[in-house]
Tab-separated table of C-alpha atoms and ligand atoms in Angstrom:
chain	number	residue	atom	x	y	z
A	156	UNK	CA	12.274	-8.706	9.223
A	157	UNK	CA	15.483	-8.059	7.955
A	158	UNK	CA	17.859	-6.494	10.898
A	159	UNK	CA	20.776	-5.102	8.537
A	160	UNK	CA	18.275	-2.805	6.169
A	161	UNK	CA	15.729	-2.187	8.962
A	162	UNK	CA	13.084	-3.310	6.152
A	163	UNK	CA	10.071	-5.118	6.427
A	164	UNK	CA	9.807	-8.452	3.972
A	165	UNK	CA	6.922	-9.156	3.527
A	166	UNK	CA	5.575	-12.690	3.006
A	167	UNK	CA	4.144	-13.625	-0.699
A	168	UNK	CA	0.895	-14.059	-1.412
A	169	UNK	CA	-1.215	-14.103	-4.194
A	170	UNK	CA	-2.358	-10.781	-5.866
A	171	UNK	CA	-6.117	-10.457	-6.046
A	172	UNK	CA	-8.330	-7.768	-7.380
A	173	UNK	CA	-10.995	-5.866	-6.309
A	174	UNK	CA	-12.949	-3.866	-8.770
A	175	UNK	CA	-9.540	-1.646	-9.794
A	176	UNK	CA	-7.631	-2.331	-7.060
A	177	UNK	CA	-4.715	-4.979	-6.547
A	178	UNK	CA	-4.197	-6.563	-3.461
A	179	UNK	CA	-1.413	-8.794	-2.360
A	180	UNK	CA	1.448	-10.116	-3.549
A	181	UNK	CA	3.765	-6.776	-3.598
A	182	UNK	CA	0.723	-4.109	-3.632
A	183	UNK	CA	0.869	-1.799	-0.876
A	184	UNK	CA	-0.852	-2.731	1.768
A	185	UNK	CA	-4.625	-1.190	1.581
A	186	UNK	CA	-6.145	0.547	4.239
A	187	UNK	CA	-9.992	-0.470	5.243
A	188	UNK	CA	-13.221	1.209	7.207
A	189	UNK	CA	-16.639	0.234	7.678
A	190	UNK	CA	-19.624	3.261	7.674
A	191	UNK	CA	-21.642	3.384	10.085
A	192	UNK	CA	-25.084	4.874	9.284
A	193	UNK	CA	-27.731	3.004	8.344
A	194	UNK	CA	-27.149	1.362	4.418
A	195	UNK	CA	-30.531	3.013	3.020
A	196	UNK	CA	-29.494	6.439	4.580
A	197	UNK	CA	-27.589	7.075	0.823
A	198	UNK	CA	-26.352	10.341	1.304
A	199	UNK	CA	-24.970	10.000	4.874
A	200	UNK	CA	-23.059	6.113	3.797
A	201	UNK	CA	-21.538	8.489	0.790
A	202	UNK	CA	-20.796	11.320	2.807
A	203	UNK	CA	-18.856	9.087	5.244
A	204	UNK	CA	-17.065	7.200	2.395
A	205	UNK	CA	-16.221	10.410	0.990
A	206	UNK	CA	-14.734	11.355	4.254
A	207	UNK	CA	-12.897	8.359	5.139
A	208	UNK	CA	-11.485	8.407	1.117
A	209	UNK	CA	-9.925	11.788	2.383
A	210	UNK	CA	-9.057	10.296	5.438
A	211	UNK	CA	-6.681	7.636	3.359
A	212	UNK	CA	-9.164	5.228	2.961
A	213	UNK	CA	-8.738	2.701	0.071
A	214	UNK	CA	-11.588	0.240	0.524
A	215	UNK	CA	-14.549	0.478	2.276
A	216	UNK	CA	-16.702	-2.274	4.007
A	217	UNK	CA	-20.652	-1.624	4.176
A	218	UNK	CA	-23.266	-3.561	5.792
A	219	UNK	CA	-25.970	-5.541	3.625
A	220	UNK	CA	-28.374	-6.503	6.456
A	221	UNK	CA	-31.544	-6.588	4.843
A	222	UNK	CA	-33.077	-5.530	1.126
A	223	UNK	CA	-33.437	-2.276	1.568
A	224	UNK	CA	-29.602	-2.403	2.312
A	225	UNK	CA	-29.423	-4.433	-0.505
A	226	UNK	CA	-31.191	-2.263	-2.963
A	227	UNK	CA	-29.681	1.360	-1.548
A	228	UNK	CA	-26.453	0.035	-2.305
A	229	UNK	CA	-27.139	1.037	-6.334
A	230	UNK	CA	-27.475	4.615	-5.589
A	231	UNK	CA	-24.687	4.611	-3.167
A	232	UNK	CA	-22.100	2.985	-5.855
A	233	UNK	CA	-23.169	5.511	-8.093
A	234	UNK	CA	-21.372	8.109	-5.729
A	235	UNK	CA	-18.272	6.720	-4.566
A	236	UNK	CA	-14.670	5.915	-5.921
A	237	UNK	CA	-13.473	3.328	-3.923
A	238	UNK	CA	-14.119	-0.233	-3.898
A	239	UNK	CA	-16.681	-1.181	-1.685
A	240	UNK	CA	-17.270	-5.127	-0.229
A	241	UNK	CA	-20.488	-5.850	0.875
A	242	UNK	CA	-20.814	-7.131	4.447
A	243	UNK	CA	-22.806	-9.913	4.950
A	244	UNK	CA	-23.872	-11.734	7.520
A	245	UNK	CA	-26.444	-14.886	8.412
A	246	UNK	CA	-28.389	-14.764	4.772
A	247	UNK	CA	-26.702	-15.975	1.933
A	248	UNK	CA	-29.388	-14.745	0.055
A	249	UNK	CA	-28.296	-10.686	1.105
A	250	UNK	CA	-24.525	-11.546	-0.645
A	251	UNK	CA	-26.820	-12.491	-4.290
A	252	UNK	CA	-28.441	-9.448	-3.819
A	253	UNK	CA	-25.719	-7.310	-3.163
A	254	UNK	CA	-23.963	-8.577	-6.321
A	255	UNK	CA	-26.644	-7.373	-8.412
A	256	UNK	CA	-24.822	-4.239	-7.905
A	257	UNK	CA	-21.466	-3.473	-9.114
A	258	UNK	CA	-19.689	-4.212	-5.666
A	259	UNK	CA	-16.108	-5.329	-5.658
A	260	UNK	CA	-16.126	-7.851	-3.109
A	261	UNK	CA	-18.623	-9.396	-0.655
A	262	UNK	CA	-17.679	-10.532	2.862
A	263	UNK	CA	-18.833	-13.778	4.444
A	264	UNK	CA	-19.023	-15.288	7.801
A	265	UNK	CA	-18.291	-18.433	7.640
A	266	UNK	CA	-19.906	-18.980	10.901
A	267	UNK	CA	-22.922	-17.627	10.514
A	268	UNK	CA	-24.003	-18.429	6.467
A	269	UNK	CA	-25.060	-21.747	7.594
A	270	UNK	CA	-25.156	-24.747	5.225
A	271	UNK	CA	-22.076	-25.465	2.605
A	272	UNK	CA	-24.052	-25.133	-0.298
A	273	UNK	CA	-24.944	-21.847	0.411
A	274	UNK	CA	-21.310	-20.804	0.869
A	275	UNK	CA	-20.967	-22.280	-2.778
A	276	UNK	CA	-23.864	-20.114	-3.914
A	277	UNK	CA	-21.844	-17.205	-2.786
A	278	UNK	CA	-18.527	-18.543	-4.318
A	279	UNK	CA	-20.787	-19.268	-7.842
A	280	UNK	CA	-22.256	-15.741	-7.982
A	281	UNK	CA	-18.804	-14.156	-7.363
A	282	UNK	CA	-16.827	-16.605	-9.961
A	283	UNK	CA	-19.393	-15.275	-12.790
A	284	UNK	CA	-18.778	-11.722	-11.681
A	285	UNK	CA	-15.386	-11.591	-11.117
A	286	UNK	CA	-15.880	-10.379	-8.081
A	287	UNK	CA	-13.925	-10.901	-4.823
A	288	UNK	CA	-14.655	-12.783	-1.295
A	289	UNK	CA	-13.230	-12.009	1.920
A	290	UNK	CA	-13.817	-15.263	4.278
A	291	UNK	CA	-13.933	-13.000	7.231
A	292	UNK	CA	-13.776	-15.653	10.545
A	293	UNK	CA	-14.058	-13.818	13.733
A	294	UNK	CA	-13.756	-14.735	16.981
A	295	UNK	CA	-17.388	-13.903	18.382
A	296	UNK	CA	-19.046	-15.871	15.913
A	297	UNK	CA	-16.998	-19.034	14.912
A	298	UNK	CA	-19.095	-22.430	14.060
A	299	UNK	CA	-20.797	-24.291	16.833
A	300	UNK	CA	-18.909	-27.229	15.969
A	301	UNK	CA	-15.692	-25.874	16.292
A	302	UNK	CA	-16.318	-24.031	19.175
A	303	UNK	CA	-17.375	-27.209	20.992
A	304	UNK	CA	-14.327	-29.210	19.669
A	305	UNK	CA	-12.094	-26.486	21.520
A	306	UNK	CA	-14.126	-24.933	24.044
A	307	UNK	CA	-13.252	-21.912	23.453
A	308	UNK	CA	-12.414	-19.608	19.577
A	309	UNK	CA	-8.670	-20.117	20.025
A	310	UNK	CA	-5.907	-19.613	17.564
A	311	UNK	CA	-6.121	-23.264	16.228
A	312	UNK	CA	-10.473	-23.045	16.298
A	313	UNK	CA	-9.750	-20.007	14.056
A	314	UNK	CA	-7.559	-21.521	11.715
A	315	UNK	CA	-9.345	-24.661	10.972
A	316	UNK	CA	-12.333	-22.693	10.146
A	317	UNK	CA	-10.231	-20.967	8.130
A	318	UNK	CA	-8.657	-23.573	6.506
A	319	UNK	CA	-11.878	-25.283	5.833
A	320	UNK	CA	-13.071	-22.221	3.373
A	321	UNK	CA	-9.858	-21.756	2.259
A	322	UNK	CA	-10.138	-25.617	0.857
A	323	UNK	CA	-14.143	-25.596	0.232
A	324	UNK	CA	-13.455	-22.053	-2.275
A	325	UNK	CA	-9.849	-23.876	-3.781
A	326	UNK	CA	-12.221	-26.771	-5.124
A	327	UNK	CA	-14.681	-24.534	-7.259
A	328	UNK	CA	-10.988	-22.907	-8.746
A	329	UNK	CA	-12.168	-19.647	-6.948
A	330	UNK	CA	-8.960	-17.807	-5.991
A	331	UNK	CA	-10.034	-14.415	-5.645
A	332	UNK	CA	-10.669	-14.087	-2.085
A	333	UNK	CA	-8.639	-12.825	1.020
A	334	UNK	CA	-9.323	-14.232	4.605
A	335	UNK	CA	-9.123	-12.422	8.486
A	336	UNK	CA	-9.481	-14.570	11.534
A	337	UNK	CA	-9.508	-11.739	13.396
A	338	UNK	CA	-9.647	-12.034	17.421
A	339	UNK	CA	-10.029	-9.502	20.130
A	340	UNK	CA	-7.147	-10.919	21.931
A	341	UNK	CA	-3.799	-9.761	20.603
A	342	UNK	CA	-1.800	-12.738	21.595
A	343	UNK	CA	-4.564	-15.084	20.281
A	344	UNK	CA	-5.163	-12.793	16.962
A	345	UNK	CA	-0.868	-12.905	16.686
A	346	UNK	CA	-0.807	-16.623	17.068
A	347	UNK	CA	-4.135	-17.664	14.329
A	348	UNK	CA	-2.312	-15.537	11.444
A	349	UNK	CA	1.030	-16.404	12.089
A	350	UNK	CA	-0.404	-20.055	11.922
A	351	UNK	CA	-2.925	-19.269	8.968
A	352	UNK	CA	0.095	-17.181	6.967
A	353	UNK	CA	2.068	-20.439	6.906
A	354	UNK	CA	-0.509	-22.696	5.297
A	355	UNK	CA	-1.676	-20.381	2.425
A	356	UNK	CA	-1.009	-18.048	-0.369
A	357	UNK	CA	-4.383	-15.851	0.338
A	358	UNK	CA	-3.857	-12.729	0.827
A	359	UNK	CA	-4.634	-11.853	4.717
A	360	UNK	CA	-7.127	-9.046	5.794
A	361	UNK	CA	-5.401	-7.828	9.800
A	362	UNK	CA	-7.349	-6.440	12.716
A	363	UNK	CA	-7.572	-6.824	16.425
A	364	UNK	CA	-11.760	-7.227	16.488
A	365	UNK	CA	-13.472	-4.991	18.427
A	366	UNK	CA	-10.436	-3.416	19.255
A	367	UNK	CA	-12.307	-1.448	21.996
A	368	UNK	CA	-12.332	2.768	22.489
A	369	UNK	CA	-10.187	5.589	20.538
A	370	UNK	CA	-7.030	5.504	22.713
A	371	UNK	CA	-7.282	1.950	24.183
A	372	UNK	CA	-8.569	0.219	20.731
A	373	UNK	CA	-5.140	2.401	18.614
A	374	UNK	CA	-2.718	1.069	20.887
A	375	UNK	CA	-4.254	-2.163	20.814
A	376	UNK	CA	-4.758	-2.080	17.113
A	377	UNK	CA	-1.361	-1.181	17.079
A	378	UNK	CA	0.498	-3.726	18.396
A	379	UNK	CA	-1.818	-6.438	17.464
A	380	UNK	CA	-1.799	-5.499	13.775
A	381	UNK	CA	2.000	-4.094	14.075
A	382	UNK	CA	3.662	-7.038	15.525
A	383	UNK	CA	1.808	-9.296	12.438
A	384	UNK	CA	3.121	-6.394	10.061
A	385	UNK	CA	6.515	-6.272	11.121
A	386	UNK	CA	6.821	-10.427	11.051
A	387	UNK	CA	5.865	-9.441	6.740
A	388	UNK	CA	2.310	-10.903	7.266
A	389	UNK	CA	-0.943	-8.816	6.299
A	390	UNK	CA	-1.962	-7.336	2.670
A	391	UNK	CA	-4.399	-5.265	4.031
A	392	UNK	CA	-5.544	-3.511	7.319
A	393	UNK	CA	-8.551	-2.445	9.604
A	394	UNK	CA	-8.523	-1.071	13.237
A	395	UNK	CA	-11.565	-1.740	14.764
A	396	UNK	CA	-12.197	1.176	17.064
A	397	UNK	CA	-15.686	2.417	19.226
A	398	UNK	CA	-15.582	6.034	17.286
A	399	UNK	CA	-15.818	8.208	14.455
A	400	UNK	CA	-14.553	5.869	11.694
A	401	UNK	CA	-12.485	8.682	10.262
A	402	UNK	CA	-10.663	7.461	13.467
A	403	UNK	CA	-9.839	3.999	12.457
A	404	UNK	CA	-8.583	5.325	8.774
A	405	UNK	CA	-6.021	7.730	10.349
A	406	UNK	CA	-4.676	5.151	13.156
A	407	UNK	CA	-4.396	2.367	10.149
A	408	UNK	CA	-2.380	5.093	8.340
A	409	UNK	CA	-0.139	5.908	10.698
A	410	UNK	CA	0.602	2.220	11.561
A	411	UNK	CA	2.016	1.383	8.312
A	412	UNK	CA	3.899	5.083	8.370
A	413	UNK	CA	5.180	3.911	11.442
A	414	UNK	CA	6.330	1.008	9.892
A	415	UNK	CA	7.930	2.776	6.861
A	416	UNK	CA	4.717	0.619	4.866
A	417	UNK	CA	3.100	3.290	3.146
A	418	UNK	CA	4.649	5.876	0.783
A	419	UNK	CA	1.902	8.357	-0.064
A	420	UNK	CA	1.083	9.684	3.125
A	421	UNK	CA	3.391	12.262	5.461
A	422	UNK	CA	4.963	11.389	8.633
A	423	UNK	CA	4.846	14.365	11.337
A	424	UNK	CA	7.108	13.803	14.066
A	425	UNK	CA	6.436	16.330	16.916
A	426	UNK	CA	8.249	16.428	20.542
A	427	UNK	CA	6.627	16.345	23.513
A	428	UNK	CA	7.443	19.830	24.784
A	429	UNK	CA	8.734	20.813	27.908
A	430	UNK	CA	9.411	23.699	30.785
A	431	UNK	CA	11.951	24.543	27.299
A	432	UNK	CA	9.591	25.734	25.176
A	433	UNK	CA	8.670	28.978	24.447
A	434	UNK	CA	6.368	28.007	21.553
A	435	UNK	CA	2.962	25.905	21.354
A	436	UNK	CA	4.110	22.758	20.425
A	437	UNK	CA	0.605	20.897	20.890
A	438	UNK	CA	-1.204	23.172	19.111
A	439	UNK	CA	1.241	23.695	16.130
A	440	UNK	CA	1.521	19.691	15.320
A	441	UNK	CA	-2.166	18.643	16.010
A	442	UNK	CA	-2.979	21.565	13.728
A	443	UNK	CA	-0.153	20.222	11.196
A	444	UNK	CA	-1.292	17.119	11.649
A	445	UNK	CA	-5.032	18.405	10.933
A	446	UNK	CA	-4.075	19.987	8.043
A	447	UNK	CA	-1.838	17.728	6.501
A	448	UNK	CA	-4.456	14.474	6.651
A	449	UNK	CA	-4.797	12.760	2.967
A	450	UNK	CA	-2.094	14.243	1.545
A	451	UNK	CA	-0.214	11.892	-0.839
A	452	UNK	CA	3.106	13.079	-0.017
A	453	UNK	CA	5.793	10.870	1.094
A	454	UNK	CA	7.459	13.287	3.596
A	455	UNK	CA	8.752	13.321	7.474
A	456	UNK	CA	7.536	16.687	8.860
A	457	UNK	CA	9.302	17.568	12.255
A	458	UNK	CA	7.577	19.997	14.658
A	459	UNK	CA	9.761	20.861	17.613
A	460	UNK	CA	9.561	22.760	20.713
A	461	UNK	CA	13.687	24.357	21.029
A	462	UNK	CA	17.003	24.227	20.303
A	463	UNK	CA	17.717	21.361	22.368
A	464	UNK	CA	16.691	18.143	19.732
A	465	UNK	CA	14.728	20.671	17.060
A	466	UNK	CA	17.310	21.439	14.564
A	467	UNK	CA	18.814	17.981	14.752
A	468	UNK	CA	15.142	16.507	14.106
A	469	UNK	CA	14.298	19.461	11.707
A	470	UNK	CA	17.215	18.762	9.206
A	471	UNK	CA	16.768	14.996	9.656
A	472	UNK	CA	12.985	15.521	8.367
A	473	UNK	CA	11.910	17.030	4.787
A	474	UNK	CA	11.123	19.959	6.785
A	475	UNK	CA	10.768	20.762	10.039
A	476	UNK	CA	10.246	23.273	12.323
A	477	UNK	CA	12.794	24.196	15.539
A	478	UNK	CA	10.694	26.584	18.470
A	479	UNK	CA	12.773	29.957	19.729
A	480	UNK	CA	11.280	32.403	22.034
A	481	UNK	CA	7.879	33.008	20.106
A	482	UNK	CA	9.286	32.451	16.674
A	483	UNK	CA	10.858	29.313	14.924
A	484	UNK	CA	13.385	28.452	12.541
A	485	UNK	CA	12.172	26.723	9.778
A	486	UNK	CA	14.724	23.797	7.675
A	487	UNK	CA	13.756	22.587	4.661
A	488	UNK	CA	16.054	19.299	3.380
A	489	UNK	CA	18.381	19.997	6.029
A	490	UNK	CA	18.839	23.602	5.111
A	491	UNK	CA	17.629	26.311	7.178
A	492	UNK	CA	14.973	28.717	5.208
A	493	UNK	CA	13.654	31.493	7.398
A	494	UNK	CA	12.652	32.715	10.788
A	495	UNK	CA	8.933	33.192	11.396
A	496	UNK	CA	6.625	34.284	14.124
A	497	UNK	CA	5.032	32.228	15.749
A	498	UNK	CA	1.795	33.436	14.602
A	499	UNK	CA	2.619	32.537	11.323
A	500	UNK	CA	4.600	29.309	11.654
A	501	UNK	CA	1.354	27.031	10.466
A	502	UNK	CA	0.498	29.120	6.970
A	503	UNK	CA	4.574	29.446	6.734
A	504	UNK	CA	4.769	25.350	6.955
A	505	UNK	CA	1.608	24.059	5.222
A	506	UNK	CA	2.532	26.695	2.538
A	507	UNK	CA	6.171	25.185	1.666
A	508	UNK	CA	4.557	21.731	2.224
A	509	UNK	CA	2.229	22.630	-0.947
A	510	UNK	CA	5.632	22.765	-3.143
A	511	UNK	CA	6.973	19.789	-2.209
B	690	SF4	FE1	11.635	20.031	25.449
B	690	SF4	FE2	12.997	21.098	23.455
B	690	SF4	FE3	12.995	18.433	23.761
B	690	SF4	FE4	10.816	19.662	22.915
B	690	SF4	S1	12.785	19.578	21.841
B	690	SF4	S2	10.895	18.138	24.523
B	690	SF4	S3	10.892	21.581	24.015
B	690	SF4	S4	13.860	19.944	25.173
């Protein structure tokens, strides 16, 4: 990180594609789900896709357990707009088939496909595609082998297992993967991709694995993936979170906000109200926030409870509310624009949001 601009540099990699979409070297840096219903439920995978696209979703990861997965995944390509990477796990065999379909990306295991010359099946099938890999090592499942060499998946377990797809896909002159060694320790996780970033150009996949519940797994998600993103490491992101999906798109959203990563997304900065404040300040910004949720607008949005930091805050932001007894004063690029009622402050905002 470099102190004097307060801006993140990120490391270079090397820019891969997935169906449309760039990813690494200077692309942003994507945001990624998983669904969760069942693959050959089509219309409930595409309605979640669809939601998590709204959400600020820019790739999305579903599973390819079995053939009927396999063969659903047709209809359910069909239906969505962003790239989708098949998850595979175990069966080589599931990867083939799900690259009968126009995926843009499948997702191995390399501790779970078994023998090497299925993992060069996999790395064929993609090559004559053009289709993309993501070596996805994790610590619940790394190889026997390794895990008996170290006794336990630490940072240096992950890496080698890493390293030793990163080589095994290098030799066919397949470049178009990305790799996670994802861990669901955040010291562990911050230690196997600092170490990983340093020995290769791949673009890197973050996440904390199983991250745990909403409010636990963000703030764990958060600093695990945040401290990684702030040292200019990661290309693309995932939290891992034990909820609604939609969940896991907004907290990845708001960690590269947070980190001035993303420019097509609004930043609402609220206070946390006090005995001061003669307006709603909970309600106003969750229902801001609510409302304001996919849009591709690169703004700060300031909702604030009085006089004490709201104006200061409000003039600072693109626009930005400042609480008064039941009405608020309303700035927009520093200058103030109008009084409203409180009863109207949400229409009044969202409303002069939709002109920016
Ligand atoms: Fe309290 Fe006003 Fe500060 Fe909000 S801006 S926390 S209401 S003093």
């Amino acid at each position: 990180m470099n102190l004097d601009s307060a801006k993140i540099i990120r490391r270079p990699t090397r820019e891969i594609t997935l169906g449309g979409l760039k990813l690494g070297g200077q692309n942003p840096i994507r945001v990624q789900s998983m669904t969760t219903p069942k693959t050959d439920d089509v219309a409930a995978v595409v309605g979640q896709v669809r939601e998590l696209e709204r959400a600020g979703c820019e790739i999305v990861r579903i599973t390819v357990n079995n053939q009927s997965a396999a063969d659903a995944l047709g209809n359910i390509l069909k239906e969505v707009h962003i790239p989708v990477i098949a998850d595979i796990h175990f069966d080589y065999k599931m990867a083939l088939a799900a690259m009968e379909h126009p995926v843009a990306c499948v997702r191995i295991n390399p501790g779970n496909i078994g023998a090497e010359w299925k993992v060069l099946e996999v790395v064929k099938a993609a090559k004559d595609k053009g289709l993309a890999i993501r070596i996805g090592v994790n610590s619940g499942s790394l190889e026997k082998p390794l895990l008996k060499k170290y006794g336990h998946p630490t940072a240096e377990a992950l890496v080698e297992s890493a390293l030793a797809s990163i080589a095994l896909f290098e030799a066919q002159g397949f470049f178009n993967f990305k790799v996670s060694i994802k861990s669901s320790d955040v010291l562990n996780n911050y230690q196997a991709y600092t170490m990983l970033s340093a020995k290769t150009q791949a673009p890197l996949h973050l996440g904390v694995t199983e991250a745990g519940t909403k409010n636990y797994g963000a703030v764990k998600s958060a600093v695990g993936i945040g401290s990684l993103l702030l040292a200019g490491i990661g290309d693309t992101i995932r939290v891992s979170l034990s909820t609604d999906p939609v969940d896991e798109v907004k907290t990845g959203v708001y960690i590269l906000k947070s980190l001035g990563l993303k420019n097509d997304a609004p930043e609402i900065i609220s206070c946390p109200s006090c005995g001061r404040a003669d307006i709603d300040v909970y309600k106003l910004a969750e229902e801001v926030e609510r409302r304001a949720l996919g849009l591709k607008k690169n703004i700060k949005i300031a909702v604030m409870g009085c006089v004490v930091n709201g104006p200061g805050e409000s003039m600072e932001a693109d626009i930005g509310i400042a609480g008064g007894k039941g009405e608020g004063l309303v700035y927009k690029m520093g200058k103030p624009i109008g009084k409203v009622p409180e009863a109207q402050m949400l229409e009044f905002l969202m409303s002069e949001i939709e002109k920016m």
